[in-house]
Coordinates of N, CA and C in Angstrom, one line a residue:
M28 N 189.4 116.0 91.1 CA 189.4 115.9 89.6 C 189.1 114.5 89.2
F29 N 189.7 113.5 89.9 CA 189.4 112.1 89.5 C 188.4 111.5 90.5
T30 N 187.2 112.0 90.5 CA 186.2 111.4 91.3 C 185.3 110.4 90.5
K31 N 184.5 109.7 91.3 CA 183.6 108.7 90.7 C 182.7 109.5 89.7
T32 N 182.1 110.6 90.2 CA 181.2 111.4 89.4 C 181.8 111.8 88.1
N33 N 183.1 112.3 88.2 CA 183.8 112.8 87.0 C 184.1 111.7 86.1
L34 N 184.4 110.5 86.6 CA 184.8 109.4 85.7 C 183.5 108.9 85.0
I35 N 182.4 108.8 85.7 CA 181.2 108.3 85.0 C 180.7 109.4 84.0
S36 N 180.8 110.6 84.4 CA 180.4 111.7 83.5 C 181.3 111.7 82.2
T37 N 182.6 111.5 82.4 CA 183.5 111.5 81.3 C 183.2 110.4 80.3
I38 N 182.9 109.2 80.9 CA 182.6 108.0 80.0 C 181.3 108.3 79.2
I39 N 180.3 108.7 79.9 CA 179.0 108.9 79.2 C 179.1 110.1 78.2
A40 N 179.7 111.2 78.7 CA 179.8 112.3 77.8 C 180.7 112.0 76.6
G41 N 181.7 111.2 76.8 CA 182.6 110.7 75.8 C 181.9 109.9 74.7
I42 N 181.0 109.1 75.2 CA 180.2 108.3 74.3 C 179.3 109.2 73.4
W43 N 178.7 110.2 74.1 CA 177.9 111.2 73.3 C 178.8 112.0 72.3
S44 N 180.0 112.4 72.8 CA 180.9 113.1 71.9 C 181.2 112.3 70.6
F45 N 181.4 111.0 70.8 CA 181.8 110.1 69.6 C 180.5 109.9 68.8
M46 N 179.4 109.4 69.4 CA 178.2 109.0 68.7 C 177.4 110.2 68.3
G47 N 177.3 111.2 69.1 CA 176.6 112.4 68.8 C 177.2 113.2 67.7
G48 N 178.6 113.3 67.7 CA 179.3 113.9 66.6 C 179.0 113.2 65.3
Y49 N 179.0 111.9 65.3 CA 178.6 111.1 64.1 C 177.2 111.4 63.7
L50 N 176.3 111.4 64.6 CA 174.9 111.7 64.3 C 174.7 113.1 63.7
L51 N 175.2 114.1 64.4 CA 175.0 115.5 63.9 C 175.8 115.8 62.6
W52 N 177.1 115.5 62.6 CA 177.9 115.9 61.4 C 177.9 114.8 60.4
G53 N 178.0 113.5 60.8 CA 178.2 112.4 59.9 C 176.9 112.0 59.2
I54 N 175.8 112.2 59.8 CA 174.5 111.8 59.2 C 173.6 113.0 58.9
L55 N 173.2 113.8 59.9 CA 172.2 114.8 59.7 C 172.7 116.0 58.8
A56 N 174.0 116.4 59.1 CA 174.5 117.6 58.4 C 175.5 117.3 57.2
D57 N 175.6 116.0 57.0 CA 176.7 115.6 56.0 C 176.4 116.2 54.6
D58 N 175.2 116.0 54.1 CA 174.9 116.6 52.7 C 175.0 118.1 52.7
F59 N 174.5 118.8 53.7 CA 174.6 120.2 53.8 C 176.0 120.7 53.8
M60 N 176.8 120.1 54.7 CA 178.2 120.5 54.8 C 179.0 120.2 53.5
N61 N 178.7 119.1 52.8 CA 179.4 118.8 51.6 C 179.0 119.9 50.5
N62 N 177.8 120.5 50.6 CA 177.4 121.5 49.7 C 178.0 122.9 50.0
H63 N 178.6 123.0 51.2 CA 179.2 124.3 51.6 C 180.7 124.2 51.9
L64 N 181.4 123.3 51.2 CA 182.8 123.2 51.3 C 183.5 124.4 50.6
G65 N 184.6 124.8 51.2 CA 185.4 125.8 50.5 C 186.2 125.2 49.4
S66 N 187.3 125.7 49.1 CA 188.1 125.2 48.0 C 189.0 124.1 48.4
A67 N 189.0 123.7 49.7 CA 189.8 122.6 50.2 C 189.1 121.3 50.1
I68 N 188.5 121.0 49.0 CA 187.8 119.8 48.8 C 188.7 118.6 48.8
G69 N 188.3 117.5 49.4 CA 189.1 116.3 49.5 C 190.1 116.3 50.6
M70 N 190.0 117.2 51.5 CA 190.9 117.3 52.7 C 190.5 116.3 53.8
G71 N 189.2 115.9 53.9 CA 188.8 115.0 54.9 C 189.2 113.6 54.6
K72 N 189.4 112.8 55.6 CA 189.8 111.4 55.5 C 188.5 110.6 55.1
E73 N 188.7 109.7 54.2 CA 187.6 108.8 53.8 C 187.1 108.0 55.0
V74 N 188.1 107.4 55.8 CA 187.8 106.6 57.0 C 188.6 107.3 58.1
P75 N 187.9 107.7 59.2 CA 188.6 108.4 60.3 C 189.5 107.4 61.0
E76 N 190.4 107.9 61.7 CA 191.2 107.0 62.6 C 190.5 106.9 63.9
F77 N 189.7 105.9 64.1 CA 188.7 105.8 65.2 C 189.3 105.8 66.5
G78 N 190.5 105.2 66.7 CA 191.2 105.2 68.0 C 191.5 106.6 68.4
I79 N 192.1 107.3 67.5 CA 192.5 108.7 67.8 C 191.2 109.6 68.0
L80 N 190.2 109.3 67.2 CA 188.9 110.0 67.4 C 188.3 109.8 68.8
A81 N 188.3 108.5 69.2 CA 187.8 108.1 70.5 C 188.6 108.8 71.6
L82 N 189.9 108.8 71.5 CA 190.8 109.5 72.5 C 190.5 111.0 72.6
G83 N 190.3 111.6 71.4 CA 190.0 113.0 71.4 C 188.6 113.3 72.1
C84 N 187.6 112.5 71.8 CA 186.3 112.6 72.4 C 186.4 112.4 73.9
S85 N 187.2 111.5 74.3 CA 187.4 111.2 75.8 C 188.1 112.4 76.5
I86 N 189.1 112.9 75.9 CA 189.8 114.1 76.5 C 188.8 115.3 76.5
Q87 N 188.0 115.5 75.5 CA 187.1 116.6 75.5 C 186.0 116.4 76.6
A88 N 185.5 115.2 76.7 CA 184.5 114.9 77.8 C 185.1 115.1 79.1
F89 N 186.4 114.6 79.3 CA 187.0 114.8 80.7 C 187.2 116.2 81.0
I90 N 187.7 117.0 80.1 CA 187.9 118.5 80.4 C 186.6 119.2 80.7
L91 N 185.6 119.0 79.9 CA 184.3 119.6 80.1 C 183.6 119.2 81.4
S92 N 183.8 117.9 81.7 CA 183.2 117.4 83.0 C 184.0 118.0 84.2
T93 N 185.3 118.0 84.1 CA 186.1 118.6 85.1 C 185.8 120.1 85.4
I94 N 185.7 120.8 84.3 CA 185.3 122.2 84.5 C 184.0 122.4 85.1
Y95 N 183.0 121.6 84.6 CA 181.7 121.6 85.2 C 181.7 121.3 86.7
G96 N 182.5 120.3 87.1 CA 182.6 119.9 88.5 C 183.2 120.9 89.3
K97 N 184.2 121.6 88.8 CA 184.9 122.6 89.6 C 184.1 123.9 89.8
W98 N 183.4 124.4 88.7 CA 182.9 125.7 88.8 C 181.3 125.8 88.6
I99 N 180.7 124.7 88.2 CA 179.3 124.9 88.0 C 178.4 123.9 88.8
A100 N 179.0 122.8 89.2 CA 178.2 121.7 89.8 C 177.5 122.2 91.1
T101 N 178.1 123.2 91.8 CA 177.5 123.7 93.0 C 176.1 124.3 92.8
S102 N 175.9 124.8 91.6 CA 174.6 125.4 91.3 C 174.0 124.6 90.1
N103 N 174.0 123.3 90.3 CA 173.6 122.3 89.2 C 172.1 122.4 89.0
T104 N 171.7 123.2 88.0 CA 170.4 123.3 87.5 C 170.3 123.2 86.0
P105 N 169.1 122.9 85.5 CA 169.1 122.8 84.0 C 169.5 124.1 83.3
N106 N 169.2 125.2 84.0 CA 169.6 126.5 83.4 C 171.1 126.7 83.4
S107 N 171.8 126.2 84.4 CA 173.3 126.3 84.4 C 173.9 125.4 83.4
A108 N 173.3 124.2 83.2 CA 173.8 123.3 82.2 C 173.5 123.9 80.8
L109 N 172.4 124.5 80.6 CA 172.1 125.2 79.3 C 173.1 126.3 79.0
Q110 N 173.3 127.1 80.0 CA 174.3 128.2 79.8 C 175.7 127.7 79.5
Y111 N 176.1 126.7 80.3 CA 177.4 126.1 80.1 C 177.6 125.6 78.7
G112 N 176.6 124.8 78.2 CA 176.6 124.2 76.9 C 176.6 125.2 75.8
V113 N 175.8 126.2 75.9 CA 175.7 127.2 74.9 C 177.0 128.0 74.8
L114 N 177.5 128.4 76.0 CA 178.8 129.2 76.0 C 179.9 128.4 75.4
I115 N 180.1 127.1 75.7 CA 181.1 126.3 75.1 C 180.9 126.1 73.6
G116 N 179.6 125.9 73.2 CA 179.3 125.8 71.8 C 179.6 127.1 71.0
I117 N 179.3 128.2 71.6 CA 179.7 129.5 71.0 C 181.2 129.7 70.9
F118 N 181.9 129.3 72.0 CA 183.4 129.4 72.0 C 184.0 128.6 70.9
V119 N 183.6 127.3 70.8 CA 184.2 126.4 69.8 C 183.6 126.7 68.4
G120 N 182.2 126.7 68.4 CA 181.5 126.7 67.1 C 181.7 128.0 66.3
F121 N 181.5 129.1 67.0 CA 181.7 130.4 66.3 C 183.1 131.0 66.5
G122 N 183.6 130.9 67.7 CA 185.0 131.5 67.9 C 186.0 130.8 67.1
N123 N 186.1 129.5 67.3 CA 187.1 128.7 66.5 C 186.6 128.6 65.0
G124 N 185.3 128.4 64.8 CA 184.8 128.3 63.5 C 185.1 129.5 62.6
L125 N 184.9 130.7 63.1 CA 185.2 131.9 62.3 C 186.7 132.1 62.1
I126 N 187.5 131.7 63.1 CA 188.9 131.7 63.0 C 189.3 130.8 61.8
N127 N 188.8 129.6 61.9 CA 189.1 128.6 60.8 C 188.6 129.1 59.4
Y128 N 187.4 129.8 59.4 CA 186.9 130.3 58.1 C 187.9 131.4 57.6
A129 N 188.4 132.2 58.5 CA 189.3 133.3 58.1 C 190.6 132.8 57.7
T130 N 191.0 131.6 58.1 CA 192.4 131.2 57.8 C 192.5 129.9 57.0
S131 N 191.4 129.3 56.6 CA 191.4 128.1 55.8 C 190.3 128.1 54.8
N132 N 190.2 127.1 53.9 CA 189.2 127.0 52.9 C 188.3 125.8 53.1
F133 N 188.1 125.4 54.3 CA 187.3 124.1 54.6 C 185.8 124.3 54.3
L134 N 185.3 125.4 54.8 CA 183.8 125.7 54.6 C 183.6 127.1 54.1
D135 N 182.5 127.4 53.4 CA 182.2 128.7 53.1 C 181.5 129.4 54.3
M136 N 181.1 130.6 54.2 CA 180.6 131.3 55.4 C 179.3 130.7 55.9
T137 N 178.4 130.3 55.0 CA 177.2 129.6 55.4 C 177.5 128.4 56.1
G138 N 178.4 127.6 55.6 CA 178.8 126.3 56.2 C 179.3 126.6 57.6
A139 N 180.2 127.6 57.7 CA 180.8 127.9 59.0 C 179.8 128.4 60.0
L140 N 178.8 129.1 59.6 CA 177.7 129.6 60.5 C 176.8 128.5 61.0
V141 N 176.4 127.6 60.0 CA 175.6 126.5 60.4 C 176.4 125.5 61.3
N142 N 177.6 125.3 61.0 CA 178.5 124.5 61.8 C 178.6 125.0 63.2
G143 N 178.6 126.3 63.4 CA 178.6 126.9 64.7 C 177.3 126.6 65.5
L144 N 176.2 126.6 64.8 CA 174.9 126.3 65.4 C 174.9 124.8 65.8
I145 N 175.5 123.9 65.0 CA 175.5 122.5 65.3 C 176.4 122.3 66.6
Y146 N 177.5 123.0 66.7 CA 178.3 122.9 67.8 C 177.6 123.4 69.1
I147 N 176.8 124.4 69.0 CA 176.0 124.8 70.2 C 175.1 123.7 70.6
L148 N 174.4 123.1 69.7 CA 173.5 121.9 70.0 C 174.3 120.8 70.6
F149 N 175.4 120.4 70.0 CA 176.3 119.4 70.4 C 176.8 119.6 71.9
Y150 N 177.3 120.7 72.2 CA 177.8 121.0 73.5 C 176.7 121.2 74.6
T151 N 175.6 121.7 74.1 CA 174.4 121.8 75.1 C 174.0 120.4 75.5
V152 N 173.9 119.5 74.6 CA 173.5 118.1 74.9 C 174.5 117.5 75.9
M153 N 175.8 117.8 75.6 CA 176.9 117.2 76.4 C 176.8 117.8 77.8
A154 N 176.5 119.1 77.9 CA 176.4 119.8 79.2 C 175.2 119.2 80.0
F155 N 174.1 118.9 79.3 CA 173.0 118.3 80.0 C 173.3 116.9 80.5
I156 N 174.0 116.2 79.8 CA 174.5 114.8 80.2 C 175.4 115.0 81.4
I157 N 176.3 115.8 81.4 CA 177.2 116.0 82.5 C 176.5 116.5 83.7
S158 N 175.6 117.5 83.5 CA 174.8 118.0 84.6 C 173.9 116.9 85.3
F159 N 173.3 116.1 84.4 CA 172.4 115.0 84.9 C 173.3 114.0 85.8
I160 N 174.4 113.7 85.3 CA 175.3 112.7 86.1 C 175.8 113.3 87.4
Y161 N 176.1 114.6 87.3 CA 176.6 115.3 88.6 C 175.4 115.3 89.6
K162 N 174.2 115.4 89.1 CA 173.1 115.5 90.0 C 172.7 114.1 90.6
K163 N 172.9 113.0 89.8 CA 172.5 111.7 90.2 C 173.6 110.9 90.9
V164 N 174.8 111.1 90.6 CA 175.9 110.4 91.2 C 176.6 111.3 92.1
K165 N 176.7 110.9 93.4 CA 177.4 111.7 94.4 C 178.4 110.9 95.1

């Protein structure tokens, strides 16, 4: 679990999680998401708590890298990385996203569905990063 490969993968995937999340949601989808807010307007923080955000991104990257290393790295192909990323994206983006839609007022249905697609892209890129590192660092 605490291997050199997993550590490097965690660091680089954690950087993607932090910066890629900002790129996808904070820049590219910001206007769209703001136009599809539910009735819970004003719930987001003006300035995120960056230390806690970085910790969450690091934990996320560590868990995804560890799972990849334990169950997928033996068949490390671009196709396995794609499948892994898409499945995690569907799990979080649509599974959790639709649960959040059903239980909160953060996004309307269009926002929740587009958010799910963004999650699939986000986790697919993360899976490719993890896969690449597992292939290159042994």
